[in-house]
Amino acid sequence: SQKIEQNSEALNIQEGKTATLTCNYTNYSPAYLQWYRQDPGRGPVFLLLIRENEKEKRKERLKVTFDTTLKQSLFHITASQPADSATYLCALRMDSSYKLIFGSGTRLLVRP
Amino acid sequence: GAGVSQSPSNKVTEKGKDVELRCDPISGHTALYWYRQSLGQGLEFLIYFQGNSAPDKSGLPSDRFSAERTGGSVSTLTIQRTQQEDSAVYLCASSFITGGGTEAFFGQGTRLTVV
């Protein structure tokens, strides 16, 4: 069956450290993978997109990797801040459709 | 407005009643998505509209759920004979489809409570 898996346990780290979140998928062949941030009571907000032929993408303190062989994406936040505390969701988009399928998200807590 | 607008923001309804949830996408966005999010869970895909193409309804959980998009703009999600398990936040998103970029812009959601 098709699955998108993100760690359901919250990631708790110290301010200043690098946070690394994982998105694994099964029986999908995504052309694009996106990461979103969601704060309580709000809709998700787009952060980064990476294409299947890209290995890595960076934006300020954010870095995303995409390994289509391992079927995995890693999302890194360097020099983390308490304001980075939120739930982070990955989303897949296939080449044949613009439908976006989301993972269940991982909650990040950054301690001051 | 500049963003995706959903109404109402909160809806409490009695079991068995029908409800309509509204989504106003960003002007010019051709793609519109509906998702459902239960407490502490991820986004469950419901339905997707793209331009004049037939909608992808593959995520609708039962025939009590339907959605339409009029004039390629406003969309309404209708739930008939609501059940308690329908209680969730219903999120709408829109996107401007280009060759690769499908960044989705989300509304604030409608929190539906079935009592």
mmCIF file of C-alpha atoms in Angstrom:
data_model
loop_
_atom_site.group_PDB
_atom_site.id
_atom_site.type_symbol
_atom_site.label_atom_id
_atom_site.label_comp_id
_atom_site.label_asym_id
_atom_site.label_seq_id
_atom_site.Cartn_x
_atom_site.Cartn_y
_atom_site.Cartn_z
ATOM 1 C CA SER A 1 0.000 0.000 0.000
ATOM 2 C CA GLN A 2 1.041 3.604 -0.454
ATOM 3 C CA LYS A 3 2.360 5.328 2.645
ATOM 4 C CA ILE A 4 4.078 8.531 3.665
ATOM 5 C CA GLU A 5 5.717 8.204 7.067
ATOM 6 C CA GLN A 6 6.952 10.902 9.372
ATOM 7 C CA ASN A 7 8.074 10.351 12.929
ATOM 8 C CA SER A 8 5.000 10.665 15.122
ATOM 9 C CA GLU A 9 7.100 11.350 18.212
ATOM 10 C CA ALA A 10 7.954 14.974 18.858
ATOM 11 C CA LEU A 11 11.545 16.032 18.282
ATOM 12 C CA ASN A 12 12.824 17.963 21.278
ATOM 13 C CA ILE A 13 16.113 19.843 20.827
ATOM 14 C CA GLN A 14 18.141 22.626 22.378
ATOM 15 C CA GLU A 15 18.210 26.061 20.807
ATOM 16 C CA GLY A 16 21.159 26.463 18.457
ATOM 17 C CA LYS A 17 21.280 22.799 17.459
ATOM 18 C CA THR A 18 20.331 21.395 14.067
ATOM 19 C CA ALA A 19 16.932 19.758 13.796
ATOM 20 C CA THR A 20 16.602 16.895 11.305
ATOM 21 C CA LEU A 21 13.179 15.592 10.324
ATOM 22 C CA THR A 22 12.550 12.547 8.144
ATOM 23 C CA CYS A 23 9.953 11.762 5.502
ATOM 24 C CA ASN A 24 9.839 8.229 4.097
ATOM 25 C CA TYR A 25 7.450 7.047 1.418
ATOM 26 C CA THR A 26 6.397 3.697 -0.012
ATOM 27 C CA ASN A 27 4.915 2.835 -3.401
ATOM 28 C CA TYR A 28 4.986 6.385 -4.662
ATOM 29 C CA SER A 29 7.138 7.852 -7.422
ATOM 30 C CA PRO A 30 6.933 11.554 -6.680
ATOM 31 C CA ALA A 31 8.153 14.124 -9.123
ATOM 32 C CA TYR A 32 8.228 16.753 -6.388
ATOM 33 C CA LEU A 33 8.445 16.776 -2.631
ATOM 34 C CA GLN A 34 7.406 19.740 -0.515
ATOM 35 C CA TRP A 35 7.776 20.697 3.124
ATOM 36 C CA TYR A 36 5.250 22.762 5.056
ATOM 37 C CA ARG A 37 5.117 24.251 8.524
ATOM 38 C CA GLN A 38 1.914 24.200 10.570
ATOM 39 C CA ASP A 39 1.306 26.148 13.761
ATOM 40 C CA PRO A 40 -1.577 25.251 16.121
ATOM 41 C CA GLY A 41 -4.920 26.430 14.821
ATOM 42 C CA ARG A 42 -3.477 27.527 11.483
ATOM 43 C CA GLY A 43 -3.264 26.100 7.985
ATOM 44 C CA PRO A 44 0.072 24.766 6.722
ATOM 45 C CA VAL A 45 2.534 27.218 5.187
ATOM 46 C CA PHE A 46 4.829 26.245 2.317
ATOM 47 C CA LEU A 47 8.562 26.207 3.028
ATOM 48 C CA LEU A 48 10.518 24.400 0.307
ATOM 49 C CA LEU A 49 10.064 22.299 -2.810
ATOM 50 C CA ILE A 50 12.581 19.843 -4.259
ATOM 51 C CA ARG A 51 12.366 18.037 -7.578
ATOM 52 C CA GLU A 52 13.166 14.374 -8.160
ATOM 53 C CA ASN A 53 16.311 15.243 -10.100
ATOM 54 C CA GLU A 54 17.621 17.488 -7.302
ATOM 55 C CA LYS A 55 19.637 16.098 -4.431
ATOM 56 C CA GLU A 56 19.561 19.104 -2.148
ATOM 57 C CA LYS A 57 17.861 22.487 -1.774
ATOM 58 C CA ARG A 58 18.661 25.295 0.633
ATOM 59 C CA LYS A 59 16.832 28.361 1.830
ATOM 60 C CA GLU A 60 18.346 30.432 4.608
ATOM 61 C CA ARG A 61 18.592 28.082 7.639
ATOM 62 C CA LEU A 62 16.610 25.330 5.907
ATOM 63 C CA LYS A 63 17.996 22.427 3.887
ATOM 64 C CA VAL A 64 16.105 19.618 2.197
ATOM 65 C CA THR A 65 17.535 16.464 0.657
ATOM 66 C CA PHE A 66 15.716 14.040 -1.613
ATOM 67 C CA ASP A 67 16.922 10.478 -2.183
ATOM 68 C CA THR A 68 14.653 8.704 -4.667
ATOM 69 C CA THR A 69 16.581 5.442 -4.212
ATOM 70 C CA LEU A 70 16.010 5.372 -0.454
ATOM 71 C CA LYS A 71 12.578 6.986 -0.963
ATOM 72 C CA GLN A 72 13.403 9.494 1.702
ATOM 73 C CA SER A 73 13.641 13.223 2.282
ATOM 74 C CA LEU A 74 15.465 14.863 5.163
ATOM 75 C CA PHE A 75 14.576 18.358 6.359
ATOM 76 C CA HIS A 76 17.175 20.260 8.364
ATOM 77 C CA ILE A 77 16.864 23.469 10.350
ATOM 78 C CA THR A 78 20.260 24.791 11.396
ATOM 79 C CA ALA A 79 20.817 27.120 14.358
ATOM 80 C CA SER A 80 17.323 26.283 15.572
ATOM 81 C CA GLN A 81 15.314 28.837 17.525
ATOM 82 C CA PRO A 82 12.303 28.481 19.835
ATOM 83 C CA ALA A 83 10.276 30.212 17.098
ATOM 84 C CA ASP A 84 10.942 27.182 14.882
ATOM 85 C CA SER A 85 8.724 25.095 17.180
ATOM 86 C CA ALA A 86 5.847 23.827 15.042
ATOM 87 C CA THR A 87 4.652 20.744 13.180
ATOM 88 C CA TYR A 88 6.432 20.057 9.889
ATOM 89 C CA LEU A 89 4.665 18.175 7.113
ATOM 90 C CA CYS A 90 6.059 16.665 3.943
ATOM 91 C CA ALA A 91 3.927 16.380 0.818
ATOM 92 C CA LEU A 92 4.378 14.435 -2.415
ATOM 93 C CA ARG A 93 3.260 15.320 -5.891
ATOM 94 C CA MET A 94 3.342 12.792 -8.708
ATOM 95 C CA ASP A 95 4.234 13.758 -12.272
ATOM 96 C CA SER A 96 0.875 12.557 -13.573
ATOM 97 C CA SER A 97 -1.239 14.708 -11.310
ATOM 98 C CA TYR A 98 -1.048 17.887 -9.291
ATOM 99 C CA LYS A 99 -2.655 16.175 -6.321
ATOM 100 C CA LEU A 100 -0.684 16.769 -3.114
ATOM 101 C CA ILE A 101 -0.505 13.935 -0.599
ATOM 102 C CA PHE A 102 0.652 14.802 2.915
ATOM 103 C CA GLY A 103 2.415 12.904 5.643
ATOM 104 C CA SER A 104 1.134 13.044 9.207
ATOM 105 C CA GLY A 105 3.776 15.545 10.309
ATOM 106 C CA THR A 106 6.404 15.708 13.033
ATOM 107 C CA ARG A 107 6.210 18.157 15.902
ATOM 108 C CA LEU A 108 9.424 20.042 16.641
ATOM 109 C CA LEU A 109 10.058 21.616 20.044
ATOM 110 C CA VAL A 110 13.083 23.896 20.401
ATOM 111 C CA ARG A 111 14.005 24.601 24.019
ATOM 112 C CA PRO A 112 15.531 27.994 24.872
ATOM 113 C CA GLY B 1 -8.454 39.422 0.084
ATOM 114 C CA ALA B 2 -5.025 38.166 -0.795
ATOM 115 C CA GLY B 3 -5.278 34.748 0.803
ATOM 116 C CA VAL B 4 -7.505 31.692 0.798
ATOM 117 C CA SER B 5 -10.665 32.390 2.754
ATOM 118 C CA GLN B 6 -12.814 29.734 4.400
ATOM 119 C CA SER B 7 -16.175 30.109 6.068
ATOM 120 C CA PRO B 8 -17.446 29.536 8.591
ATOM 121 C CA SER B 9 -14.388 29.333 10.831
ATOM 122 C CA ASN B 10 -16.330 27.201 13.297
ATOM 123 C CA LYS B 11 -19.466 25.120 12.843
ATOM 124 C CA VAL B 12 -21.335 23.098 15.424
ATOM 125 C CA THR B 13 -24.074 20.909 14.032
ATOM 126 C CA GLU B 14 -26.340 18.163 15.245
ATOM 127 C CA LYS B 15 -25.809 14.627 14.103
ATOM 128 C CA GLY B 16 -27.846 13.914 10.989
ATOM 129 C CA LYS B 17 -27.896 17.500 9.712
ATOM 130 C CA ASP B 18 -26.272 18.622 6.458
ATOM 131 C CA VAL B 19 -23.472 21.198 6.431
ATOM 132 C CA GLU B 20 -21.857 23.311 3.745
ATOM 133 C CA LEU B 21 -18.317 24.597 4.004
ATOM 134 C CA ARG B 22 -17.115 27.351 1.703
ATOM 135 C CA CYS B 23 -13.707 28.112 0.229
ATOM 136 C CA ASP B 24 -12.684 31.243 -1.674
ATOM 137 C CA PRO B 25 -9.339 30.523 -3.337
ATOM 138 C CA ILE B 26 -6.719 33.046 -4.341
ATOM 139 C CA SER B 27 -7.789 34.791 -7.535
ATOM 140 C CA GLY B 28 -6.250 33.180 -10.609
ATOM 141 C CA HIS B 29 -5.388 29.898 -8.914
ATOM 142 C CA THR B 30 -6.555 27.022 -11.079
ATOM 143 C CA ALA B 31 -6.112 24.209 -8.564
ATOM 144 C CA LEU B 32 -8.185 23.812 -5.412
ATOM 145 C CA TYR B 33 -7.796 21.143 -2.739
ATOM 146 C CA TRP B 34 -9.865 20.021 0.234
ATOM 147 C CA TYR B 35 -8.288 18.187 3.157
ATOM 148 C CA ARG B 36 -9.534 16.959 6.509
ATOM 149 C CA GLN B 37 -7.412 17.067 9.651
ATOM 150 C CA SER B 38 -8.459 15.294 12.815
ATOM 151 C CA LEU B 39 -6.969 16.323 16.144
ATOM 152 C CA GLY B 40 -3.231 15.636 16.204
ATOM 153 C CA GLN B 41 -3.311 13.977 12.797
ATOM 154 C CA GLY B 42 -1.989 14.784 9.352
ATOM 155 C CA LEU B 43 -3.909 16.061 6.353
ATOM 156 C CA GLU B 44 -6.268 13.557 4.772
ATOM 157 C CA PHE B 45 -6.795 14.301 1.066
ATOM 158 C CA LEU B 46 -10.473 14.605 0.112
ATOM 159 C CA ILE B 47 -10.853 16.105 -3.360
ATOM 160 C CA TYR B 48 -8.919 18.127 -5.934
ATOM 161 C CA PHE B 49 -10.111 20.430 -8.719
ATOM 162 C CA GLN B 50 -7.888 21.532 -11.588
ATOM 163 C CA GLY B 51 -9.242 23.963 -14.148
ATOM 164 C CA ASN B 52 -12.047 22.472 -16.229
ATOM 165 C CA SER B 53 -10.889 18.887 -15.714
ATOM 166 C CA ALA B 54 -13.012 16.361 -13.874
ATOM 167 C CA PRO B 55 -12.241 16.574 -10.141
ATOM 168 C CA ASP B 56 -10.209 13.875 -8.414
ATOM 169 C CA LYS B 57 -12.667 12.609 -5.811
ATOM 170 C CA SER B 58 -10.580 9.631 -4.743
ATOM 171 C CA GLY B 59 -10.259 10.812 -1.137
ATOM 172 C CA LEU B 60 -13.912 11.376 -0.309
ATOM 173 C CA PRO B 61 -14.638 8.956 2.569
ATOM 174 C CA SER B 62 -18.259 8.220 1.702
ATOM 175 C CA ASP B 63 -21.097 9.256 -0.586
ATOM 176 C CA ARG B 64 -22.248 11.661 2.131
ATOM 177 C CA PHE B 65 -19.404 13.920 1.052
ATOM 178 C CA SER B 66 -19.517 15.982 -2.134
ATOM 179 C CA ALA B 67 -17.900 19.124 -3.431
ATOM 180 C CA GLU B 68 -18.333 21.478 -6.304
ATOM 181 C CA ARG B 69 -16.442 24.389 -7.719
ATOM 182 C CA THR B 70 -18.456 27.016 -9.514
ATOM 183 C CA GLY B 71 -16.958 29.093 -12.289
ATOM 184 C CA GLY B 72 -13.507 27.809 -11.534
ATOM 185 C CA SER B 73 -13.427 29.830 -8.333
ATOM 186 C CA VAL B 74 -15.443 29.340 -5.128
ATOM 187 C CA SER B 75 -15.813 25.798 -3.856
ATOM 188 C CA THR B 76 -18.352 24.259 -1.484
ATOM 189 C CA LEU B 77 -17.825 21.028 0.432
ATOM 190 C CA THR B 78 -21.115 19.460 1.503
ATOM 191 C CA ILE B 79 -21.481 16.775 4.146
ATOM 192 C CA GLN B 80 -24.902 15.178 4.326
ATOM 193 C CA ARG B 81 -26.333 13.437 7.378
ATOM 194 C CA THR B 82 -23.320 14.350 9.492
ATOM 195 C CA GLN B 83 -21.875 11.810 11.903
ATOM 196 C CA GLN B 84 -19.728 12.389 14.984
ATOM 197 C CA GLU B 85 -16.696 10.965 13.183
ATOM 198 C CA ASP B 86 -16.975 13.830 10.698
ATOM 199 C CA SER B 87 -15.784 16.193 13.429
ATOM 200 C CA ALA B 88 -12.454 17.638 12.265
ATOM 201 C CA VAL B 89 -10.854 20.719 10.759
ATOM 202 C CA TYR B 90 -11.548 20.999 7.052
ATOM 203 C CA LEU B 91 -8.778 22.798 5.184
ATOM 204 C CA CYS B 92 -8.930 24.268 1.707
ATOM 205 C CA ALA B 93 -5.891 25.164 -0.377
ATOM 206 C CA SER B 94 -5.347 26.668 -3.791
ATOM 207 C CA SER B 95 -2.410 26.664 -6.149
ATOM 208 C CA PHE B 96 -1.300 28.304 -9.375
ATOM 209 C CA ILE B 97 -0.191 25.433 -11.537
ATOM 210 C CA THR B 98 3.029 26.017 -13.457
ATOM 211 C CA GLY B 99 5.479 23.547 -14.958
ATOM 212 C CA GLY B 100 6.653 22.399 -11.599
ATOM 213 C CA GLY B 101 5.715 24.750 -8.836
ATOM 214 C CA THR B 102 2.589 23.708 -7.044
ATOM 215 C CA GLU B 103 3.028 25.546 -3.788
ATOM 216 C CA ALA B 104 -0.312 25.290 -2.022
ATOM 217 C CA PHE B 105 -1.739 28.206 -0.083
ATOM 218 C CA PHE B 106 -4.018 27.148 2.749
ATOM 219 C CA GLY B 107 -6.938 28.815 4.419
ATOM 220 C CA GLN B 108 -7.384 28.856 8.182
ATOM 221 C CA GLY B 109 -9.788 25.957 8.058
ATOM 222 C CA THR B 110 -13.315 25.288 9.260
ATOM 223 C CA ARG B 111 -13.551 23.470 12.571
ATOM 224 C CA LEU B 112 -16.597 21.202 12.373
ATOM 225 C CA THR B 113 -18.058 19.705 15.528
ATOM 226 C CA VAL B 114 -20.897 17.210 15.251
ATOM 227 C CA VAL B 115 -22.810 16.756 18.496
#
